[in-house]
Short mmCIF file of C-alpha atoms in Angstrom, two decimals:
data_model
loop_
_atom_site.label_atom_id
_atom_site.label_comp_id
_atom_site.label_asym_id
_atom_site.label_seq_id
_atom_site.Cartn_x
_atom_site.Cartn_y
_atom_site.Cartn_z
CA UNK D 1 -13.67 184.20 46.18
CA UNK D 2 -12.27 186.49 43.69
CA UNK D 3 -11.83 183.89 41.26
CA UNK D 4 -15.54 182.76 41.58
CA UNK D 5 -16.54 186.51 40.79
CA UNK D 6 -14.18 186.33 37.52
CA UNK D 7 -15.78 183.19 36.64
CA UNK D 8 -19.46 184.53 37.01
CA UNK D 9 -18.23 187.75 35.09
CA UNK D 10 -16.92 185.90 32.41
CA UNK D 11 -20.07 183.55 32.32
CA UNK D 12 -22.44 186.53 32.15
CA UNK D 13 -20.33 188.13 29.42
CA UNK D 14 -20.66 185.00 27.33
CA UNK D 15 -24.24 184.87 27.88
CA UNK D 16 -25.13 188.06 26.26
CA UNK D 17 -22.92 187.43 23.01
CA UNK D 18 -25.48 185.68 21.20
CA UNK D 19 -27.87 188.37 21.59
CA UNK D 20 -25.85 191.16 20.56
CA UNK D 21 -26.60 190.48 16.63
CA UNK D 22 -30.40 190.59 17.59
CA UNK D 23 -30.29 193.75 19.77
CA UNK D 24 -28.48 195.54 16.83
CA UNK D 25 -31.25 194.24 14.59
CA UNK D 26 -33.77 195.97 16.66
CA UNK D 27 -32.43 199.49 15.93
CA UNK D 28 -31.50 198.66 12.34
CA UNK D 29 -35.37 197.68 11.98
CA UNK D 30 -36.28 200.90 13.29
CA UNK D 31 -34.18 202.83 10.78
CA UNK D 32 -35.42 200.58 8.03
CA UNK D 33 -39.10 201.71 8.67
CA UNK D 34 -38.19 204.82 6.30
CA UNK D 35 -38.70 202.48 3.48
CA UNK D 36 -42.19 201.79 4.32
CA UNK D 37 -43.14 205.63 4.15
CA UNK D 38 -46.06 206.61 3.55
CA UNK D 39 -47.37 203.32 4.83
CA UNK D 40 -48.00 202.96 8.46
CA UNK D 41 -45.88 199.90 9.95
CA UNK D 42 -48.01 197.39 11.64
CA UNK D 43 -45.78 197.32 14.66
CA UNK D 44 -44.61 193.95 14.23
CA UNK D 45 -40.96 193.32 14.66
CA UNK D 46 -39.67 190.61 12.04
CA UNK D 47 -35.85 190.93 12.13
CA UNK D 48 -32.85 188.53 12.37
CA UNK D 49 -29.22 187.86 11.71
CA UNK D 50 -28.73 185.86 8.56
CA UNK D 51 -25.56 184.89 6.51
CA UNK D 52 -25.56 184.59 2.88
CA UNK D 53 -27.44 181.72 1.41
CA UNK D 54 -29.64 181.65 4.66
CA UNK D 55 -33.39 181.91 4.47
CA UNK D 56 -36.18 183.15 6.50
CA UNK D 57 -40.00 182.93 6.06
CA UNK D 58 -43.00 185.00 7.65
CA UNK D 59 -46.61 183.90 7.51
CA UNK D 60 -49.09 186.59 7.88
CA UNK D 61 -52.87 187.09 6.95
CA UNK D 62 -53.35 190.17 4.55
CA UNK D 63 -56.73 191.68 4.38
CA UNK D 64 -58.67 192.84 1.35
CA UNK D 65 -59.46 196.29 1.06
CA UNK D 66 -56.34 197.44 2.46
CA UNK D 67 -53.15 198.50 0.47
CA UNK D 68 -50.05 196.81 1.86
CA UNK D 69 -46.42 197.45 1.45
CA UNK D 70 -43.73 194.90 2.13
CA UNK D 71 -40.38 196.08 2.73
CA UNK D 72 -37.39 193.84 3.13
CA UNK D 73 -34.33 195.44 4.05
CA UNK D 74 -30.71 194.06 4.79
CA UNK D 75 -27.71 196.02 6.16
CA UNK D 76 -25.60 197.74 3.46
CA UNK D 77 -22.72 195.36 3.81
CA UNK D 78 -24.99 192.41 2.94
CA UNK D 79 -25.25 190.80 -0.32
CA UNK D 80 -28.53 191.23 -2.24
CA UNK D 81 -31.78 189.62 -0.58
CA UNK D 82 -34.29 187.93 -2.94
CA UNK D 83 -37.91 188.03 -1.35
CA UNK D 84 -40.71 185.98 -2.86
CA UNK D 85 -44.42 186.29 -1.78
CA UNK D 86 -46.27 183.15 -2.08
CA UNK D 87 -49.78 181.85 -1.44
CA UNK D 88 -50.54 179.02 0.99
CA UNK D 89 -49.85 176.38 -1.77
CA UNK D 90 -46.29 178.16 -2.14
CA UNK D 91 -47.07 179.37 -5.64
CA UNK D 92 -44.94 182.43 -6.34
CA UNK D 93 -46.91 185.59 -6.71
CA UNK D 94 -44.32 187.93 -6.74
CA UNK D 95 -40.41 187.79 -6.74
CA UNK D 96 -38.25 190.93 -6.20
CA UNK D 97 -35.48 189.39 -8.38
CA UNK D 98 -37.54 190.02 -11.41
CA UNK D 99 -37.54 193.64 -10.30
CA UNK D 100 -33.82 194.35 -9.84
CA UNK D 101 -33.96 193.11 -5.91
CA UNK D 102 -36.55 195.78 -5.30
CA UNK D 103 -36.56 196.50 -1.50
CA UNK D 104 -40.41 197.01 -1.48
CA UNK D 105 -43.74 195.85 -3.03
CA UNK D 106 -47.30 197.42 -2.82
CA UNK D 107 -50.05 195.19 -3.42
CA UNK D 108 -53.85 195.07 -2.67
CA UNK D 109 -56.15 191.85 -2.25
CA UNK D 110 -59.53 191.00 -3.90
CA UNK D 111 -60.27 188.62 -0.66
CA UNK D 112 -58.09 188.22 2.31
CA UNK D 113 -55.44 185.41 2.23
CA UNK D 114 -52.70 184.01 4.29
CA UNK D 115 -49.42 184.68 2.55
CA UNK D 116 -45.74 183.44 2.88
CA UNK D 117 -42.94 185.98 2.41
CA UNK D 118 -39.85 183.80 1.80
CA UNK D 119 -36.34 185.60 1.86
CA UNK D 120 -33.09 184.56 0.90
CA UNK D 121 -29.54 186.28 1.03
CA UNK D 122 -27.84 185.82 -2.08
CA UNK D 123 -24.23 184.35 -2.16
CA UNK D 124 -21.25 186.40 -3.16
CA UNK D 125 -19.62 184.95 -6.29
CA UNK D 126 -16.25 186.26 -5.75
CA UNK D 127 -14.09 183.96 -3.12
CA UNK D 128 -13.61 185.74 -0.18
CA UNK D 129 -12.57 184.07 3.39
CA UNK D 130 -15.29 185.84 5.41
CA UNK D 131 -18.98 185.17 4.94
CA UNK D 132 -21.37 188.00 4.84
CA UNK D 133 -23.67 188.23 7.75
CA UNK D 134 -26.09 190.83 9.09
CA UNK D 135 -29.42 191.99 9.93
CA UNK D 136 -32.44 191.32 7.62
CA UNK D 137 -35.70 192.70 8.37
CA UNK D 138 -39.30 192.23 6.94
CA UNK D 139 -41.68 195.02 7.59
CA UNK D 140 -45.17 195.33 6.51
CA UNK D 141 -46.97 198.51 6.30
CA UNK D 142 -50.80 199.49 5.47
CA UNK D 143 -52.00 202.49 4.03
CA UNK D 144 -54.13 204.76 6.01
CA UNK D 145 -56.74 205.22 2.94
CA UNK D 146 -59.09 207.24 5.40
CA UNK D 147 -56.48 210.13 5.82
CA UNK D 148 -55.23 209.90 2.26
CA UNK D 149 -58.89 210.55 0.98
CA UNK D 150 -59.28 213.46 3.52
CA UNK D 151 -55.94 215.16 2.36
CA UNK I 1 -3.16 191.04 44.62
CA UNK I 2 -1.61 194.27 43.34
CA UNK I 3 -3.14 196.92 41.06
CA UNK I 4 -0.70 195.55 38.16
CA UNK I 5 -1.95 192.12 38.94
CA UNK I 6 -5.66 192.95 38.69
CA UNK I 7 -4.94 194.74 35.65
CA UNK I 8 -3.28 191.91 34.06
CA UNK I 9 -6.18 189.63 35.17
CA UNK I 10 -8.55 191.91 33.62
CA UNK I 11 -6.83 191.95 30.21
CA UNK I 12 -6.87 188.04 30.58
CA UNK I 13 -10.45 188.38 30.90
CA UNK I 14 -11.00 190.63 28.26
CA UNK I 15 -9.01 188.42 25.86
CA UNK I 16 -10.72 185.56 26.78
CA UNK I 17 -14.13 187.25 26.17
CA UNK I 18 -12.69 188.33 22.76
CA UNK I 19 -12.00 185.03 21.69
CA UNK I 20 -14.99 183.40 22.81
CA UNK I 21 -17.07 186.09 20.90
CA UNK I 22 -14.99 185.20 17.79
CA UNK I 23 -15.41 181.59 18.33
CA UNK I 24 -19.17 182.08 18.69
CA UNK I 25 -19.59 184.36 15.48
CA UNK I 26 -17.59 181.64 13.54
CA UNK I 27 -19.96 179.10 14.45
CA UNK I 28 -23.05 180.87 13.72
CA UNK I 29 -21.35 181.37 10.21
CA UNK I 30 -21.08 177.75 9.51
CA UNK I 31 -24.55 176.56 10.53
CA UNK I 32 -26.35 176.65 7.22
CA UNK I 33 -26.51 172.91 6.09
CA UNK I 34 -28.39 171.33 3.28
CA UNK I 35 -30.39 168.28 3.94
CA UNK I 36 -27.37 166.18 3.34
CA UNK I 37 -25.44 168.05 5.95
CA UNK I 38 -23.24 169.95 3.48
CA UNK I 39 -22.64 173.61 3.68
CA UNK I 40 -25.29 175.49 1.40
CA UNK I 41 -24.63 176.72 -2.22
CA UNK I 42 -27.02 178.39 -4.19
CA UNK I 43 -27.70 177.58 -7.68
CA UNK I 44 -31.38 177.81 -8.59
CA UNK I 45 -33.54 179.75 -6.17
CA UNK I 46 -36.53 177.68 -6.90
CA UNK I 47 -34.70 174.74 -5.85
CA UNK I 48 -33.06 176.30 -3.09
CA UNK I 49 -36.21 177.24 -1.36
CA UNK I 50 -36.87 173.55 -1.15
CA UNK I 51 -33.40 172.46 -0.45
CA UNK I 52 -32.86 174.98 2.50
CA UNK I 53 -34.78 174.88 5.48
CA UNK I 54 -35.55 178.26 6.65
CA UNK I 55 -33.27 179.26 9.48
CA UNK I 56 -36.01 181.49 10.75
CA UNK I 57 -39.87 181.27 10.80
CA UNK I 58 -41.85 184.50 11.79
CA UNK I 59 -45.66 184.22 12.59
CA UNK I 60 -47.06 187.67 11.94
CA UNK I 61 -50.35 188.36 13.57
CA UNK I 62 -52.50 191.23 12.63
CA UNK I 63 -51.40 193.92 14.99
CA UNK I 64 -53.91 195.74 17.09
CA UNK I 65 -53.83 198.88 14.90
CA UNK I 66 -54.37 196.95 11.49
CA UNK I 67 -57.30 195.22 13.17
CA UNK I 68 -58.88 198.37 14.48
CA UNK I 69 -58.41 199.72 10.86
CA UNK I 70 -60.03 196.81 9.26
CA UNK I 71 -62.98 197.03 11.56
CA UNK I 72 -63.47 200.81 10.97
CA UNK I 73 -63.50 200.10 7.37
CA UNK I 74 -66.00 197.43 7.70
CA UNK I 75 -68.45 200.25 9.19
CA UNK I 76 -68.12 199.46 12.87
CA UNK I 77 -69.01 202.53 15.02
CA UNK I 78 -67.04 203.43 18.25
CA UNK I 79 -68.49 202.04 21.39
CA UNK I 80 -66.33 202.74 24.49
CA UNK I 81 -68.52 200.18 26.62
CA UNK I 82 -66.79 197.27 24.82
CA UNK I 83 -63.18 198.33 26.05
CA UNK I 84 -61.57 196.71 29.00
CA UNK I 85 -62.28 199.11 32.07
CA UNK I 86 -59.12 201.07 33.12
CA UNK I 87 -59.71 200.24 36.86
CA UNK I 88 -59.04 196.66 35.74
CA UNK I 89 -55.29 197.54 35.35
CA UNK I 90 -54.26 197.10 39.19
CA UNK I 91 -56.00 193.55 39.26
CA UNK I 92 -53.52 191.95 37.08
CA UNK I 93 -50.72 190.39 39.03
CA UNK I 94 -49.54 187.27 37.39
CA UNK I 95 -47.40 187.38 34.23
CA UNK I 96 -50.32 185.77 32.11
CA UNK I 97 -52.79 188.29 33.15
CA UNK I 98 -50.44 191.17 32.60
CA UNK I 99 -49.31 189.81 29.25
CA UNK I 100 -52.81 189.22 27.96
CA UNK I 101 -54.16 192.23 29.16
CA UNK I 102 -51.29 194.31 27.66
CA UNK I 103 -52.64 192.85 24.45
CA UNK I 104 -56.06 193.84 25.10
CA UNK I 105 -55.39 197.33 26.11
CA UNK I 106 -53.28 197.87 22.88
CA UNK I 107 -56.15 196.80 20.94
CA UNK I 108 -58.44 199.23 22.81
CA UNK I 109 -56.08 202.00 22.57
CA UNK I 110 -55.94 201.28 18.70
CA UNK I 111 -59.55 201.26 18.31
CA UNK I 112 -60.06 204.26 20.52
CA UNK I 113 -57.55 206.25 18.59
CA UNK I 114 -58.85 205.54 15.03
CA UNK I 115 -62.10 207.00 16.20
CA UNK I 116 -60.18 209.95 17.43
CA UNK I 117 -61.11 209.66 21.04
CA UNK I 118 -58.02 211.45 22.01
CA UNK I 119 -58.44 211.52 25.97
CA UNK I 120 -59.32 207.66 26.07
CA UNK I 121 -56.36 206.79 23.90
CA UNK I 122 -54.04 208.74 26.36
CA UNK I 123 -55.76 206.78 29.18
CA UNK I 124 -55.28 203.44 27.51
CA UNK I 125 -51.59 204.32 26.77
CA UNK I 126 -51.01 205.01 30.30
CA UNK I 127 -52.74 201.62 31.38
CA UNK I 128 -50.58 199.88 28.60
CA UNK I 129 -47.42 201.61 30.06
CA UNK I 130 -48.43 200.27 33.48
CA UNK I 131 -48.68 196.74 32.61
CA UNK I 132 -45.41 197.00 30.27
CA UNK I 133 -43.59 198.41 33.18
CA UNK I 134 -44.79 195.61 35.66
CA UNK I 135 -43.59 193.06 32.89
CA UNK I 136 -40.31 194.62 33.10
CA UNK I 137 -40.56 195.68 29.42
CA UNK I 138 -37.95 198.49 29.82
CA UNK I 139 -38.65 201.53 27.90
CA UNK I 140 -41.20 200.17 25.71
CA UNK I 141 -43.64 202.97 26.61
CA UNK I 142 -42.00 205.80 28.39
CA UNK I 143 -43.22 209.24 29.42
CA UNK I 144 -41.85 210.61 26.29
CA UNK I 145 -44.12 208.54 24.27
CA UNK I 146 -47.07 209.56 26.24
CA UNK I 147 -46.08 213.11 25.86
CA UNK I 148 -45.93 212.80 22.20
CA UNK I 149 -49.16 211.17 22.07
CA UNK I 150 -50.48 214.20 23.91
CA UNK I 151 -48.86 216.74 21.54
CA UNK I 152 -50.12 215.00 18.22
CA UNK I 153 -53.75 214.44 19.41
CA UNK I 154 -55.06 216.04 16.31
CA UNK I 155 -52.70 213.95 13.89
CA UNK I 156 -54.14 210.45 13.41
CA UNK I 157 -51.24 209.33 10.98
CA UNK I 158 -48.70 210.28 14.10
CA UNK I 159 -50.96 208.54 16.62
CA UNK I 160 -50.92 205.42 14.73
CA UNK I 161 -47.22 205.71 14.17
CA UNK I 162 -46.78 206.27 17.95
CA UNK I 163 -49.03 203.22 18.95
CA UNK I 164 -47.02 201.16 16.11
CA UNK I 165 -43.70 202.46 17.71
CA UNK I 166 -44.58 201.15 21.27
CA UNK I 167 -45.90 197.93 20.16
CA UNK I 168 -42.71 197.42 18.27
CA UNK I 169 -40.56 198.42 20.89
CA UNK I 170 -42.40 195.86 23.50
CA UNK I 171 -42.23 192.95 21.00
CA UNK I 172 -38.60 193.49 19.92
CA UNK I 173 -37.47 194.02 23.66
CA UNK I 174 -39.19 190.77 24.42
CA UNK I 175 -37.56 188.72 21.66
CA UNK I 176 -34.39 190.26 22.09
CA UNK I 177 -34.22 189.13 25.65
CA UNK I 178 -35.61 185.56 24.94
CA UNK I 179 -38.85 186.36 26.37
CA UNK I 180 -40.75 185.29 23.51
CA UNK I 181 -43.42 183.27 25.26
CA UNK I 182 -44.49 186.75 26.89
CA UNK I 183 -44.48 188.22 23.46
CA UNK I 184 -46.72 185.70 22.15
CA UNK I 185 -49.25 185.90 24.91
CA UNK I 186 -49.36 189.88 24.48
CA UNK I 187 -50.22 189.21 20.74
CA UNK I 188 -52.66 186.47 21.66
CA UNK I 189 -54.38 189.00 23.89
CA UNK I 190 -54.33 191.53 21.11
CA UNK I 191 -55.96 189.04 18.91
CA UNK I 192 -58.74 187.89 21.21
CA UNK I 193 -59.46 191.55 21.96
CA UNK I 194 -59.85 192.52 18.30
CA UNK I 195 -62.15 189.33 17.66
CA UNK I 196 -64.12 190.46 20.78
CA UNK I 197 -64.73 193.99 19.54
CA UNK I 198 -65.61 192.55 16.16
CA UNK I 199 -68.07 190.13 17.58
CA UNK I 200 -69.86 192.65 19.88
CA UNK I 201 -69.87 195.12 16.98
CA UNK I 202 -71.78 192.77 14.74
CA UNK I 203 -74.56 192.74 17.42
CA UNK I 204 -75.15 196.43 17.53
CA UNK I 205 -74.40 197.08 13.82
CA UNK I 206 -77.40 197.07 11.44
CA UNK I 207 -75.90 196.21 8.17
CA UNK I 208 -73.17 193.93 9.35
CA UNK I 209 -72.33 191.85 6.43
CA UNK I 210 -68.75 193.54 5.85
CA UNK I 211 -68.21 192.98 9.70
CA UNK I 212 -69.05 189.22 9.53
CA UNK I 213 -66.65 188.84 6.58
CA UNK I 214 -63.92 190.42 8.91
CA UNK I 215 -64.75 188.01 11.59
CA UNK I 216 -64.75 184.94 9.40
CA UNK I 217 -61.23 186.34 7.89
CA UNK I 218 -59.88 185.68 11.29
CA UNK I 219 -60.17 181.98 10.54
CA UNK I 220 -56.79 182.67 8.65
CA UNK I 221 -54.99 184.44 11.50
CA UNK I 222 -56.25 181.96 14.01
CA UNK I 223 -53.91 179.23 12.23
CA UNK I 224 -50.93 181.85 12.61
CA UNK I 225 -51.99 182.10 16.25
CA UNK I 226 -52.09 178.57 16.84
CA UNK I 227 -48.80 177.98 15.05
CA UNK I 228 -47.09 180.76 16.94
CA UNK I 229 -48.44 179.62 20.25
CA UNK I 230 -47.34 175.81 19.83
CA UNK I 231 -43.89 177.01 18.41
CA UNK I 232 -43.55 178.70 21.82
CA UNK I 233 -44.92 175.98 23.66
CA UNK I 234 -42.30 173.63 22.63
CA UNK I 235 -40.69 174.26 25.81
CA UNK I 236 -43.83 173.68 27.82
CA UNK I 237 -45.43 176.66 29.26
CA UNK I 238 -48.60 176.27 31.40
CA UNK I 239 -49.88 179.72 30.58
CA UNK I 240 -49.49 179.01 26.78
CA UNK I 241 -51.12 175.70 27.24
CA UNK I 242 -54.11 177.00 28.88
CA UNK I 243 -54.60 179.79 26.30
CA UNK I 244 -54.08 177.11 23.55
CA UNK I 245 -57.10 175.12 25.05
CA UNK I 246 -59.49 178.11 24.69
CA UNK I 247 -58.19 179.05 21.43
CA UNK I 248 -58.67 175.57 20.13
CA UNK I 249 -62.27 175.65 21.39
CA UNK I 250 -62.55 178.84 19.15
CA UNK I 251 -61.07 176.91 16.31
CA UNK I 252 -63.72 174.13 16.61
CA UNK I 253 -66.42 176.57 15.70
CA UNK I 254 -64.29 178.26 13.18
CA UNK I 255 -64.15 174.79 11.48
CA UNK I 256 -67.69 174.81 10.90
CA UNK I 257 -67.20 178.02 8.51
CA UNK I 258 -66.08 177.10 4.97
CA UNK I 259 -63.84 179.25 3.00
CA UNK I 260 -63.16 178.44 -0.41
CA UNK I 261 -60.76 180.38 -2.70
CA UNK I 262 -59.79 180.35 -6.34
CA UNK I 263 -56.28 180.54 -7.31
CA UNK I 264 -54.73 183.88 -6.71
CA UNK I 265 -53.53 185.72 -9.85
CA UNK I 266 -51.40 188.89 -9.76
CA UNK I 267 -52.52 191.87 -11.96
CA UNK I 268 -50.37 194.61 -12.54
CA UNK I 269 -51.55 198.32 -12.42
CA UNK I 270 -51.24 200.35 -15.46
CA UNK I 271 -48.49 202.37 -13.83
CA UNK I 272 -46.87 199.06 -12.46
CA UNK I 273 -46.74 200.48 -8.84
CA UNK I 274 -49.68 198.49 -7.22
CA UNK I 275 -50.23 194.96 -7.83
CA UNK I 276 -53.63 193.66 -7.34
CA UNK I 277 -53.98 190.04 -6.07
CA UNK I 278 -57.10 188.68 -7.99
CA UNK I 279 -58.77 186.09 -6.02
CA UNK I 280 -62.64 185.00 -5.52
CA UNK I 281 -63.64 183.72 -2.17
CA UNK I 282 -66.92 182.11 -1.12
CA UNK I 283 -67.79 181.90 2.58
CA UNK I 284 -70.09 179.32 3.79
CA UNK I 285 -71.59 179.68 7.33
CA UNK I 286 -74.77 179.42 9.30
CA UNK I 287 -75.96 182.20 11.64
CA UNK I 288 -75.75 179.78 14.35
CA UNK I 289 -72.19 179.43 13.89
CA UNK I 290 -71.54 183.05 14.18
CA UNK I 291 -73.97 183.21 17.21
CA UNK I 292 -72.01 180.47 19.00
CA UNK I 293 -68.78 182.35 18.02
CA UNK I 294 -70.00 185.56 19.74
CA UNK I 295 -70.84 183.63 22.96
CA UNK I 296 -67.48 181.69 23.19
CA UNK I 297 -65.35 184.70 22.65
CA UNK I 298 -67.31 186.73 24.83
CA UNK I 299 -66.66 184.15 27.62
CA UNK I 300 -63.19 183.86 26.95
CA UNK I 301 -62.46 187.60 26.80
CA UNK I 302 -64.64 187.74 30.09
CA UNK I 303 -62.09 185.08 31.63
CA UNK I 304 -58.87 187.35 30.34
CA UNK I 305 -59.93 190.52 31.77
CA UNK I 306 -61.53 189.30 35.06
#
């Protein structure tokens, strides 16, 4: 019976291992919201664990008349992260690589569009045994223009 | 078994878990493969984006707070009659009803808060908490959040920030606990309520051209919603299948509306701080299409909140 419980203990411990990283990303993403200020976070959670060279994409509709900020933030131990904003035909509209890997980009749209935010963790040029890996989050914020005008 | 034997056995278990953890983290590090099965190497980013298959795809719907903001900017007025009644909260017993209506109440809460309806906002936050608790979304909305809301009733930025935080707490908790199907249903509920509010407001707003534009804009996020639900339905879920059926009926009406856009051209501002994405769009629709949409959305929303 004891062996059975030990087996269950091991099994339940193993089952949570793959989610440790994601749970850590939640706290990381919360802290990363500071990069959006003074924009208001839209409340959508987009964070994942990525290794160097890996990519992720986010599809989102952005509306005309709003000022947006996109923030792509990675853990400090990670290599630089490139993010590109593309239209639905994958034409690149912005790449932070041309802006010294800036973490944020502010923009407005003349008319509402669906855009793709493609991120890629850069590879480290020096040869090391361990592959860099950590949380990367994509945060979208919008400006509360009404309050800005009142203030 | 003696205490010493037990301790030794516990150490063995801990060692085994530790080794297993190392094994798992190593396999995760090596799972980036090119199409040809070789481990990824980056040379040119333009090529890499084509060669690499994105490890993760996110479908981000407009959050309720964003939708409410858009409606207000389009000239919508506040009308409490459009909100889902608070008394209904006790009627929802299935996970589908609870998740959809958590999205609905979140949208109503966002709409009320943007129009400084402070007491209503607090009541809708409490209703949202009730559904979040029933869904087992631990600590997404706790009493401290409601207290913060009460203490910041005169600061709209803070209120929006608190609502945004509760929304993030819910969807991060669900995603981290592999309950992404429930997270998707909540988002679908918020989306349909946003569309319901816009279509009802069109009926009661005299100069409603901007509101109609905002409704047609939802054709774009509808694609994201369908992609997200279909992605979640890869492991078939009867709740998502039934929601998809209704959403696809809405899509049939949206398909009658044509939206033509020019190429998008980025234009930098003088101080290089804010880029304007310049793009012209033409919307072609008949009044009957909008009328049919209003009816369809109203029927679907009635079935959601009943």
